[in-house]
Short mmCIF file of C-alpha atoms in Angstrom, two decimals:
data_model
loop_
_atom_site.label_atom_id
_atom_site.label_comp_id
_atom_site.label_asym_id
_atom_site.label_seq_id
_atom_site.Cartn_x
_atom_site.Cartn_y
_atom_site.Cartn_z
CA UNK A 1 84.70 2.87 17.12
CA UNK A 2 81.67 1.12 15.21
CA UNK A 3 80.40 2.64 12.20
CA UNK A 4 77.10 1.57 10.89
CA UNK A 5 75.69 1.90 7.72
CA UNK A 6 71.71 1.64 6.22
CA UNK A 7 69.80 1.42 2.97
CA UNK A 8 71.60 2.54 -0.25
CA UNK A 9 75.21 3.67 1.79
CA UNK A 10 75.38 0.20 3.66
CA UNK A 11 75.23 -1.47 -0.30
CA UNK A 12 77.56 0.99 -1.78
CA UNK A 13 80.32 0.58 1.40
CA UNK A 14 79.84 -3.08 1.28
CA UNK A 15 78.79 -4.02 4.83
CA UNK A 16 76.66 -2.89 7.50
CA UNK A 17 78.85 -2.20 10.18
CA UNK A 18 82.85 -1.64 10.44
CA UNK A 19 85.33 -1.27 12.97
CA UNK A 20 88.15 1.48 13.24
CA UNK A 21 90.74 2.70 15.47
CA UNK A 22 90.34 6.60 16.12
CA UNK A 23 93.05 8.87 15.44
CA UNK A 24 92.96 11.22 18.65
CA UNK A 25 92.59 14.84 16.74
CA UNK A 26 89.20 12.99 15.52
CA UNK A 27 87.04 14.68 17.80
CA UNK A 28 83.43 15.06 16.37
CA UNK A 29 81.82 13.72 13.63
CA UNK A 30 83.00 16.17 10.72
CA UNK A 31 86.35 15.30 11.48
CA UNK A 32 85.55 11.63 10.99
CA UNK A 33 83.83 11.90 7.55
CA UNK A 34 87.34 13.82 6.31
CA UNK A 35 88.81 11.12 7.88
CA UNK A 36 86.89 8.33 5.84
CA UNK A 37 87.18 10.24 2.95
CA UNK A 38 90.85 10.33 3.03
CA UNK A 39 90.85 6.86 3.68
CA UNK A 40 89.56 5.47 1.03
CA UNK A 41 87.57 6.75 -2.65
CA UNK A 42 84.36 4.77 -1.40
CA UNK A 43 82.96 7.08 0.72
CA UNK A 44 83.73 10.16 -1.15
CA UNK A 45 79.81 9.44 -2.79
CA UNK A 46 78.05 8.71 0.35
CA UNK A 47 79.56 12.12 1.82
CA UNK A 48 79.33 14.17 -0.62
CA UNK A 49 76.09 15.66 -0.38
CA UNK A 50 76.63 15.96 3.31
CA UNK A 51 72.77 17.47 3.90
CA UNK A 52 71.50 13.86 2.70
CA UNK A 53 73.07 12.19 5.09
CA UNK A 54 71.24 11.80 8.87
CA UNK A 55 73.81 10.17 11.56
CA UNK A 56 73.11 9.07 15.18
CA UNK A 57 75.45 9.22 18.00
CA UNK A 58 75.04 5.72 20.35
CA UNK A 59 71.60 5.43 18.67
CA UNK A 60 70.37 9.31 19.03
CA UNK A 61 70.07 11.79 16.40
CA UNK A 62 73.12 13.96 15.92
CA UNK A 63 74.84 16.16 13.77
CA UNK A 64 78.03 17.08 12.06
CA UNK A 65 79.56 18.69 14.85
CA UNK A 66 78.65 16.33 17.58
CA UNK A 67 81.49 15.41 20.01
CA UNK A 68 82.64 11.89 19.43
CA UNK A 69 85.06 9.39 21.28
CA UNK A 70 86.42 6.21 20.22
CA UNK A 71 83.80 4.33 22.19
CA UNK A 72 81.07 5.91 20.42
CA UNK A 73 79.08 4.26 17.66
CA UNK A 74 78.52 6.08 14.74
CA UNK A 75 75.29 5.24 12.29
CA UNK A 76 75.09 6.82 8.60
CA UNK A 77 72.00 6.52 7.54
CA UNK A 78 69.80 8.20 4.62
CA UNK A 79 66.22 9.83 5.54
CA UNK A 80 64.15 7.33 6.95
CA UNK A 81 60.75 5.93 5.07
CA UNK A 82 58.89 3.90 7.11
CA UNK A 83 55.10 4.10 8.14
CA UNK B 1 60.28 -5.42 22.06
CA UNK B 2 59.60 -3.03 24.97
CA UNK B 3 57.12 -3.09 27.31
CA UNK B 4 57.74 -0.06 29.22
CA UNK B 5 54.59 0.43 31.47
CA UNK B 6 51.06 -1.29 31.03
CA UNK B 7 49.91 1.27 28.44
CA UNK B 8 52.89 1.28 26.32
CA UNK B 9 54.21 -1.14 24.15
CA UNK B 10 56.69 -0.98 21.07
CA UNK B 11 57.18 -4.27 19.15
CA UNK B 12 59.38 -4.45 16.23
CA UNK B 13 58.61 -7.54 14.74
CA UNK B 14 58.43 -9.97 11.14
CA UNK B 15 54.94 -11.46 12.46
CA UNK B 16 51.37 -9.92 11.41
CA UNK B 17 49.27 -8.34 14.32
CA UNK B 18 45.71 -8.13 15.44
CA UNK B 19 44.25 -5.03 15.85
CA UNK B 20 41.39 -6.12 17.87
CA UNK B 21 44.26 -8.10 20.37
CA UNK B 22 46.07 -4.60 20.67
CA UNK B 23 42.93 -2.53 21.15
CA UNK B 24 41.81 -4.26 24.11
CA UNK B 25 45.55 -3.38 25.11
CA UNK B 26 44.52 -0.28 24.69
CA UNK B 27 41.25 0.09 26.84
CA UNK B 28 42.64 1.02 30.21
CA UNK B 29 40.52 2.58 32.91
CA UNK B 30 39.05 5.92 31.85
CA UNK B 31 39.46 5.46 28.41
CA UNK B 32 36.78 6.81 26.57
CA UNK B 33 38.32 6.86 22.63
CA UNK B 34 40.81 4.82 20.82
CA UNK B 35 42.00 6.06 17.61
CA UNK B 36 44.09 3.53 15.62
CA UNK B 37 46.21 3.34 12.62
CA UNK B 38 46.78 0.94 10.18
CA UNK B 39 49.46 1.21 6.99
CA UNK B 40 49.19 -0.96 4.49
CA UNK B 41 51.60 -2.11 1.82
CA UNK B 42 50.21 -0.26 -1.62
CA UNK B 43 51.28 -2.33 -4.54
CA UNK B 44 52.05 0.42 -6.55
CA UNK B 45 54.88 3.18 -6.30
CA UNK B 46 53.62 6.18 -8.27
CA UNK B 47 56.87 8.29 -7.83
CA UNK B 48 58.40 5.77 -10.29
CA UNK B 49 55.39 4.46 -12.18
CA UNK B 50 56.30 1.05 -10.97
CA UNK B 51 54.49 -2.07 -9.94
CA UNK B 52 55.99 -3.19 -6.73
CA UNK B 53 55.52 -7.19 -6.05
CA UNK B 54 57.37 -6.92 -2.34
CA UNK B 55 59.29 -4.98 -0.25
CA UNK B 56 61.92 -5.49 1.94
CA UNK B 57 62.04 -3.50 5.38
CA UNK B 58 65.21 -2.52 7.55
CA UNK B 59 65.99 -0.70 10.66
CA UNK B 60 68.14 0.07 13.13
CA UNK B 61 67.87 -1.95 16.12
CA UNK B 62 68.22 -0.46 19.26
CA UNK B 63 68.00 2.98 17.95
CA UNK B 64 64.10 2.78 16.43
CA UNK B 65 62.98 1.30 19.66
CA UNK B 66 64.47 3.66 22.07
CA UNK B 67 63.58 7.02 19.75
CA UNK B 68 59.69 5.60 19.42
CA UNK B 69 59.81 4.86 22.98
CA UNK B 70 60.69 8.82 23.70
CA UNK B 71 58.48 10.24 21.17
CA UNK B 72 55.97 8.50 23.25
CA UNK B 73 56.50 9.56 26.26
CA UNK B 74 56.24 13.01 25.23
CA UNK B 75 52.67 12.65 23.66
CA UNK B 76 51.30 11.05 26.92
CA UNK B 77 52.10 14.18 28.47
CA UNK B 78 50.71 16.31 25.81
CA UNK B 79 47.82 14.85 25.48
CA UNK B 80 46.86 13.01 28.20
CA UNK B 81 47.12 9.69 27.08
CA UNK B 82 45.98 6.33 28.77
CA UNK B 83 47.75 4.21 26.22
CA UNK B 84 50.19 3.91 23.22
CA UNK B 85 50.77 0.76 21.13
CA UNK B 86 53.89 1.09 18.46
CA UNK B 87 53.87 -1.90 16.03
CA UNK B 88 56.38 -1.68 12.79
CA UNK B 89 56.98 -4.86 10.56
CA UNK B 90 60.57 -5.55 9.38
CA UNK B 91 61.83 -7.82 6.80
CA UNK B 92 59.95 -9.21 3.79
CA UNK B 93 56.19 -7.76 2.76
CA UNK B 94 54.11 -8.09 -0.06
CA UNK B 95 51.04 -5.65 -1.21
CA UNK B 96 48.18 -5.53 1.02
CA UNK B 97 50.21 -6.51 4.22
CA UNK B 98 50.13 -4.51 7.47
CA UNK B 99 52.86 -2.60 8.23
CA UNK B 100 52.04 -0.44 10.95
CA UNK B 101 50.49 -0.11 13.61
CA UNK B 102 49.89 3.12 15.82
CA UNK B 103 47.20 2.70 18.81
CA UNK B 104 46.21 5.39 21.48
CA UNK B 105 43.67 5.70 23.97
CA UNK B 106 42.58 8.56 25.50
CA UNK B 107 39.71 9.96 28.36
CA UNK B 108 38.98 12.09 24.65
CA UNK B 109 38.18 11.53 20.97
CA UNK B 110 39.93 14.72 20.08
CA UNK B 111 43.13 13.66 22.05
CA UNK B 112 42.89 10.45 20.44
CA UNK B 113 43.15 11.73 17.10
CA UNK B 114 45.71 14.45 17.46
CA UNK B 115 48.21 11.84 19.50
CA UNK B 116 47.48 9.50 16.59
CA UNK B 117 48.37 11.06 13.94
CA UNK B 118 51.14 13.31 15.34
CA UNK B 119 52.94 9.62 15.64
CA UNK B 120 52.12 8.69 12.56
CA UNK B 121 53.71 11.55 11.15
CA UNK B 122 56.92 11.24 13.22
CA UNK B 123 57.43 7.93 12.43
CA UNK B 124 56.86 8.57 8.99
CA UNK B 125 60.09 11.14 9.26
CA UNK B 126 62.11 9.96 12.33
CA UNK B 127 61.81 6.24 13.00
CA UNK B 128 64.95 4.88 11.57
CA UNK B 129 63.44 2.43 9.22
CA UNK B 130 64.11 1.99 5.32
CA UNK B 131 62.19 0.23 2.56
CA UNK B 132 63.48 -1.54 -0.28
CA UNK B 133 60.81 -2.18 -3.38
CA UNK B 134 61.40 -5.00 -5.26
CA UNK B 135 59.41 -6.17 -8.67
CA UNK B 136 61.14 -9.24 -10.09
CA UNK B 137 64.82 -8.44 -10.47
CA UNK B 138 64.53 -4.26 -10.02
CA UNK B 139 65.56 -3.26 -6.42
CA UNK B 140 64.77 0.25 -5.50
CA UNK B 141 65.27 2.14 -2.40
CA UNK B 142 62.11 4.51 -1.60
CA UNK B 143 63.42 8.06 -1.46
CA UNK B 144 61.81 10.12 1.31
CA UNK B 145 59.19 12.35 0.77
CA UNK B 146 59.42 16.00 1.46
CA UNK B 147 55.36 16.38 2.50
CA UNK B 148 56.47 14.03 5.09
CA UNK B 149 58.36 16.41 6.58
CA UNK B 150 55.62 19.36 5.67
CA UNK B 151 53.47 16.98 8.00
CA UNK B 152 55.31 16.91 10.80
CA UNK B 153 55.27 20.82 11.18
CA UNK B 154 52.12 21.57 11.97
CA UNK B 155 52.72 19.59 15.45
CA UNK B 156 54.82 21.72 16.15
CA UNK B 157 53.56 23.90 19.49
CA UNK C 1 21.82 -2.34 8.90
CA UNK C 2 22.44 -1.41 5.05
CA UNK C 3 25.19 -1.75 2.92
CA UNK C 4 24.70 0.30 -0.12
CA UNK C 5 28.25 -0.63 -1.89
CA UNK C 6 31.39 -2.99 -1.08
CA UNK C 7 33.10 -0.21 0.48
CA UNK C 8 30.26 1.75 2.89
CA UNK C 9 28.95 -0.44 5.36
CA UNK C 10 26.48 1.02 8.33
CA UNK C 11 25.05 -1.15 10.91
CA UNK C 12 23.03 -0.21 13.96
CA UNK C 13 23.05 -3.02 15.92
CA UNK C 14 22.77 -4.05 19.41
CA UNK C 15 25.94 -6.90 19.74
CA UNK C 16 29.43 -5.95 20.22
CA UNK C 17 31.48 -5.72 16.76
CA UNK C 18 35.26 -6.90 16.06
CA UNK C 19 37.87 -4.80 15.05
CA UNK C 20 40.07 -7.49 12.71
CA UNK C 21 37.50 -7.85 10.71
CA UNK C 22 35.89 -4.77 10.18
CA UNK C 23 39.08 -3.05 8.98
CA UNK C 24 39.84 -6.28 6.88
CA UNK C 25 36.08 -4.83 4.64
CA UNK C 26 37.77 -1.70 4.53
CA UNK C 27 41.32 -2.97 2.84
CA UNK C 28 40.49 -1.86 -0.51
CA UNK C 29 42.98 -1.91 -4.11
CA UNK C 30 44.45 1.30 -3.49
CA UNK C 31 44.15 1.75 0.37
CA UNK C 32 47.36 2.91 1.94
CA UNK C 33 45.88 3.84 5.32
CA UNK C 34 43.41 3.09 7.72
CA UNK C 35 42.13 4.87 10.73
CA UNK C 36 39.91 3.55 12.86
CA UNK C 37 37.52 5.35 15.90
CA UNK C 38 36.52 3.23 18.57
CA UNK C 39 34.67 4.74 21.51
CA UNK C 40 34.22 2.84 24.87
CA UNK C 41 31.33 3.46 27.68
CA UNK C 42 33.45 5.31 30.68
CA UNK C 43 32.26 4.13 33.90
CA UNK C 44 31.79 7.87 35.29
CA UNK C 45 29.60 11.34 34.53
CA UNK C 46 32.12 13.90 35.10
CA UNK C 47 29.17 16.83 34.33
CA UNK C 48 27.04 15.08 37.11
CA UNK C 49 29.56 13.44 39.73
CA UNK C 50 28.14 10.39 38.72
CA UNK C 51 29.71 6.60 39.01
CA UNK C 52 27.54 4.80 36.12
CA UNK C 53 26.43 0.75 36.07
CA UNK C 54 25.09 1.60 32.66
CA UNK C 55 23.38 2.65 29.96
CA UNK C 56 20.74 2.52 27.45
CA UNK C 57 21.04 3.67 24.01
CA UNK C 58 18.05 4.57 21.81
CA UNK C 59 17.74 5.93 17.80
CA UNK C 60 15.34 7.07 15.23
CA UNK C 61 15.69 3.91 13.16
CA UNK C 62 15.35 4.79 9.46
CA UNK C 63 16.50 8.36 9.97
CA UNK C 64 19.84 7.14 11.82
CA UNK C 65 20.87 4.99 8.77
CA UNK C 66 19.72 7.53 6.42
CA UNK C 67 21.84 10.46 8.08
CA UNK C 68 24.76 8.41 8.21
CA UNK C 69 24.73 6.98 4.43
CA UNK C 70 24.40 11.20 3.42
CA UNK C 71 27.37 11.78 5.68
CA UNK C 72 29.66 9.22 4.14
CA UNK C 73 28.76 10.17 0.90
CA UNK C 74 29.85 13.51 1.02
CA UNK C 75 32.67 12.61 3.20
CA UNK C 76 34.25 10.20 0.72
CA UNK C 77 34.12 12.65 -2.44
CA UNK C 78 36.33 15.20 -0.11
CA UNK C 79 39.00 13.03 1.06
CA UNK C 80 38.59 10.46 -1.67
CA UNK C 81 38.22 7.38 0.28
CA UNK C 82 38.36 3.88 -0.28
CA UNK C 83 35.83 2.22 2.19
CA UNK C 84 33.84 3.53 5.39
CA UNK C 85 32.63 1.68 8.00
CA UNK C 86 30.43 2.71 10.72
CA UNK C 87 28.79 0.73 13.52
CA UNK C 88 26.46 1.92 16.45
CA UNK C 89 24.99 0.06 19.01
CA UNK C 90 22.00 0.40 20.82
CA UNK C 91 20.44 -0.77 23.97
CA UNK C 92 21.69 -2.05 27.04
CA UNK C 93 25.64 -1.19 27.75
CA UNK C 94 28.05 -1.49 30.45
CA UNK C 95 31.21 0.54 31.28
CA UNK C 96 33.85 -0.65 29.00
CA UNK C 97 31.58 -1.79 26.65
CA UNK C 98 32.38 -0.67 22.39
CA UNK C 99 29.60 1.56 21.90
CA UNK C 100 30.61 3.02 18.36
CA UNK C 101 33.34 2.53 15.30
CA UNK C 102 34.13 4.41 12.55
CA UNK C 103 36.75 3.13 10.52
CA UNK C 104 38.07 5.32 7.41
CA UNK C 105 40.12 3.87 4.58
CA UNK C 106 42.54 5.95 2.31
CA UNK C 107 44.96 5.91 -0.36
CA UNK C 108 47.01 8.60 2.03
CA UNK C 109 47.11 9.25 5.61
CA UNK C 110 46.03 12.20 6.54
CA UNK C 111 42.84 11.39 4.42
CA UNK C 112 41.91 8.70 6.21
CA UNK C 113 42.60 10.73 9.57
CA UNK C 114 40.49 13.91 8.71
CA UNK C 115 37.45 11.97 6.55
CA UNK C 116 37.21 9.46 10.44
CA UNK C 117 37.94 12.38 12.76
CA UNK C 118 35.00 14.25 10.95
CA UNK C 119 32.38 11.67 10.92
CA UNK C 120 32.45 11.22 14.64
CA UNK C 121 32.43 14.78 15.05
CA UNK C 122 29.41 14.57 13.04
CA UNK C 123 28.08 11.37 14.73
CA UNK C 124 28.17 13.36 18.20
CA UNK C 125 26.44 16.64 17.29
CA UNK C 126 23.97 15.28 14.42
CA UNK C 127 22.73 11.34 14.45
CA UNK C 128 19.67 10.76 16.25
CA UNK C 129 21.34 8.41 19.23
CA UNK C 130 20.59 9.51 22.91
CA UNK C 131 21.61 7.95 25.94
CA UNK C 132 20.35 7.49 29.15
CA UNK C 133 22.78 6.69 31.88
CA UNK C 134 21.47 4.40 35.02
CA UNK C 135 23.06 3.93 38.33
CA UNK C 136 20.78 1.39 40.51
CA UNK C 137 17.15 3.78 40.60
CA UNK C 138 18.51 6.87 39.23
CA UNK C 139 18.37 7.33 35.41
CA UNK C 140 19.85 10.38 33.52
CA UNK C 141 19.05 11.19 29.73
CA UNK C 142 22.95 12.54 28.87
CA UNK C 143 22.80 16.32 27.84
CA UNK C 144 23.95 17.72 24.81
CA UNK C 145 27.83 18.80 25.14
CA UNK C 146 28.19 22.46 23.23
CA UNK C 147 31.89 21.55 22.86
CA UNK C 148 30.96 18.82 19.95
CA UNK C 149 29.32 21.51 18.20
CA UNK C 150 32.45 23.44 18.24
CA UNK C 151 34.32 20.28 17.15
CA UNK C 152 32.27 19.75 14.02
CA UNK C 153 32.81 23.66 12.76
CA UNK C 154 36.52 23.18 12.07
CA UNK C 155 35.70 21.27 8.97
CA UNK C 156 33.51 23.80 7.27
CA UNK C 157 35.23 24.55 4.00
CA UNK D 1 -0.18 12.09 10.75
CA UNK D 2 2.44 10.52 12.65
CA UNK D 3 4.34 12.25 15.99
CA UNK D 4 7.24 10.35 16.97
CA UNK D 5 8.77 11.32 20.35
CA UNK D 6 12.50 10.27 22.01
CA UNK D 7 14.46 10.53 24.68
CA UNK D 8 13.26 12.63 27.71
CA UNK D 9 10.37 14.02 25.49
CA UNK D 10 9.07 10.44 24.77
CA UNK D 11 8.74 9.61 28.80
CA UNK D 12 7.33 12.92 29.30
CA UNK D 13 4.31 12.85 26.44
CA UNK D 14 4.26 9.24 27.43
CA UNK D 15 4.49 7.44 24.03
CA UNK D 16 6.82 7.52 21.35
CA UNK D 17 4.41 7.66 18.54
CA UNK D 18 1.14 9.02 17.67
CA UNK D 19 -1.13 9.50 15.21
CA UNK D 20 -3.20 13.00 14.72
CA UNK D 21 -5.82 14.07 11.86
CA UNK D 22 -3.86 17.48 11.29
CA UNK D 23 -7.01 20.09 9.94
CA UNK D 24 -5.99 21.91 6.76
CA UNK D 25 -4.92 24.65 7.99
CA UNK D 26 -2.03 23.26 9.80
CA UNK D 27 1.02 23.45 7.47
CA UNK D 28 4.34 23.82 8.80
CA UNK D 29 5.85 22.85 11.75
CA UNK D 30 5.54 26.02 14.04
CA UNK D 31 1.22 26.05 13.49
CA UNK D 32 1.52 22.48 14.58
CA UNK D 33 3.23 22.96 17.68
CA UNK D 34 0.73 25.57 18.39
CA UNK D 35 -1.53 23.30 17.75
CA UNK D 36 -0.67 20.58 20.31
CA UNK D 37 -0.14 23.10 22.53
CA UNK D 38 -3.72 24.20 22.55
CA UNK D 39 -4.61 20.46 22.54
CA UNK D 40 -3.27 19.47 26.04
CA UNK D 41 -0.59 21.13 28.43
CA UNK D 42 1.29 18.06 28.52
CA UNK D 43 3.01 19.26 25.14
CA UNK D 44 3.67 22.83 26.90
CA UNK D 45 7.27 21.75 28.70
CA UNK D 46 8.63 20.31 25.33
CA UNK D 47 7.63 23.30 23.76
CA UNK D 48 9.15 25.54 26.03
CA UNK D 49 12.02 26.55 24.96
CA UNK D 50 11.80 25.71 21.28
CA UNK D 51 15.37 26.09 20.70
CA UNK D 52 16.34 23.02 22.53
CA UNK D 53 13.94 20.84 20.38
CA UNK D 54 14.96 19.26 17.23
CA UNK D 55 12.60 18.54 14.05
CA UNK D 56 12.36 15.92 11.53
CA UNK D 57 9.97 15.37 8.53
CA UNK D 58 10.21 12.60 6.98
CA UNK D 59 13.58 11.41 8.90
CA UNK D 60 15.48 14.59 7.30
CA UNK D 61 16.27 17.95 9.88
CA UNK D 62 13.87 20.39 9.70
CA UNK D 63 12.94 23.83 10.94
CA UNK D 64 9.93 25.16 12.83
CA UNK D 65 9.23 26.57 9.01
CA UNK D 66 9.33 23.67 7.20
CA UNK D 67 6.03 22.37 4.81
CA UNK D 68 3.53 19.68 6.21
CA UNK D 69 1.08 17.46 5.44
CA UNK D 70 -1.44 14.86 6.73
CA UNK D 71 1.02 12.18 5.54
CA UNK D 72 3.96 13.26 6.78
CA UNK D 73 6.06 12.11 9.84
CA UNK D 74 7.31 14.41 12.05
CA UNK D 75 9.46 13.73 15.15
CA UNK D 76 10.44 15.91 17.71
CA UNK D 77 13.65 15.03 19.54
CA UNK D 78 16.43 16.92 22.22
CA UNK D 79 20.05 17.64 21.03
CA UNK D 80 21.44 14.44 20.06
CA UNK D 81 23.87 12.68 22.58
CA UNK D 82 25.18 9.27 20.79
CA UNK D 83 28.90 8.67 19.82
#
């Protein structure tokens, strides 16, 4: 799966983009985020005010409990301000 | 860039445009009023108090394109549209620069207007862009802004 | 023509006008937004059945300009603008042809939208421009549209 | 005093300006309509329907009510139709 990452979270996680092998009980995108919070301290910031956080599922809007495979790509993303 | 019919086109692009190049885009037969909008880099944030010398704009590819390109699609129905331009500048801007660019044509002024600025305010809450604000060494992500959202709502049907 | 300070600009005038460079008079310090009218002659009378070759456009010079400088003046103490632009021409015009612009500078958006969505509202129902509309021997003086007056009451405070 | 005329009520009078000696006793709009209408049929039609005509003195909207003098101009024009 490809994670991407804009604005503030991409500079706090360090890259714009990562790659990760899916665990098969990960099946939306809640699960994922207690995933990548388990994984590693880093994330714990960017997730933890989870109503800040906008994600996209293969480029379209989605939410916490959107179904997601491990061919999916995943954006985190904070409210947009362009215009 | 997507050019999805004759009277739409999105263009995400570094380079400067012309607004009298993409309102003859804009002129299709039976147009009658074209409404367009221009944003311009302000060189002052007043949220922070803070002179801004540049700015610095991301997005995500793929994504911004394909969501303008729907939001679109739906306001040529709703309004009766004979054209839509969509023209956001990424990367590196200073003050007074363009940075948007929202064109529509329509057989009415009054559709015009409406489609206009219904897109501005989407865009201003759902385009996947993000501005950085530099001035000298301070770097400062713009936080969004809640009346943008306010904005949006009275679209809604 | 007049141009009573940097920012207001009218012109009457009977040759076409360019876009670019009227909204580059109407980047001001402080503007954020611009919104800009253009209306286009439409090739067809949908009141009358009517295909039209063209169309001739006459004014009260004196009173048009004076109208127009009141309007703008009130307009840009209620949305607090920074520059307004408006250009009408007269005479001979084909389908296609600019006929007017109205271009509206802001510090915020929806300023700039209102204050230029008003002032054509106004332009339709109260400058002194009529037009007559010719197809080969047949010439029409346009009527008066009721709708336009209904347009311009939604911005009485 | 000058008349100034436009539009279809131009072609019809024939001119788009005139000048008239108004008499004293002329001094608003409505006694100088009444007036011209006395003066020659030709301004009956415009007249007509008074609703449908608009007034300015002195390039500024008017009413039928409004003051007048000798040195005034008035012009009398239909709904306008620019834009």
């Amino acid at each position: 799966m490809i994670i991407k990452y804009f604005s503030w979270i991409k500079e706090h996680i360090g890259k714009s983009e990562e790659q990760i092998d899916l665990p098969n009980y990960i099946t939306n995108v809640n699960l994922l985020i207690n995933y990548l919070n388990e994984l590693d301290e880093k994330y714990n910031i960017i997730f933890e005010k989870k109503e800040l956080i906008k994600i996209a599922v293969n480029k379209t809007y989605s939410s916490f409990d959107t179904n997601i495979s491990n061919s999916d790509e995943i954006a985190f993303f904070p409210p947009v301000t362009g215009g | 860039m997507s050019k999805i019919s004759p009277a739409i086109k999105i263009k995400i692009q570094n380079e400067d445009f012309d607004i009298s190049e993409e309102t003859k885009i804009l002129h299709q037969n039976n147009t009658g009023a074209i409404v367009n909008f221009v944003g311009v880099v302000r060189g002052y944030d007043e949220k922070n108090d803070q002179i801004i010398n540049s700015m610095v704009l991301e997005h995500y590819p793929g994504m911004t394109e394909a969501e303008i390109e729907k939001i679109i699609i739906g306001s040529y129905k709703r309004w009766e549209l004979t054209g839509v331009t969509v023209i956001h500048r990424i990367g590196k801007l200073k003050p007074s620069d363009q940075i948007v660019f929202v064109g529509v044509s329509s057989k009415h002024r009054q559709n015009a207007f409406d489609a206009c600025n219904f897109i501005m305010d989407w865009l201003k809450t759902k385009a996947p862009f993000w501005k950085l604000e530099e001035n000298n060494n301070i770097k400062n992500w713009v936080e969004f802004n809640d009346t943008d959202n306010q904005a949006l709502k009275k679209w809604e049907k």
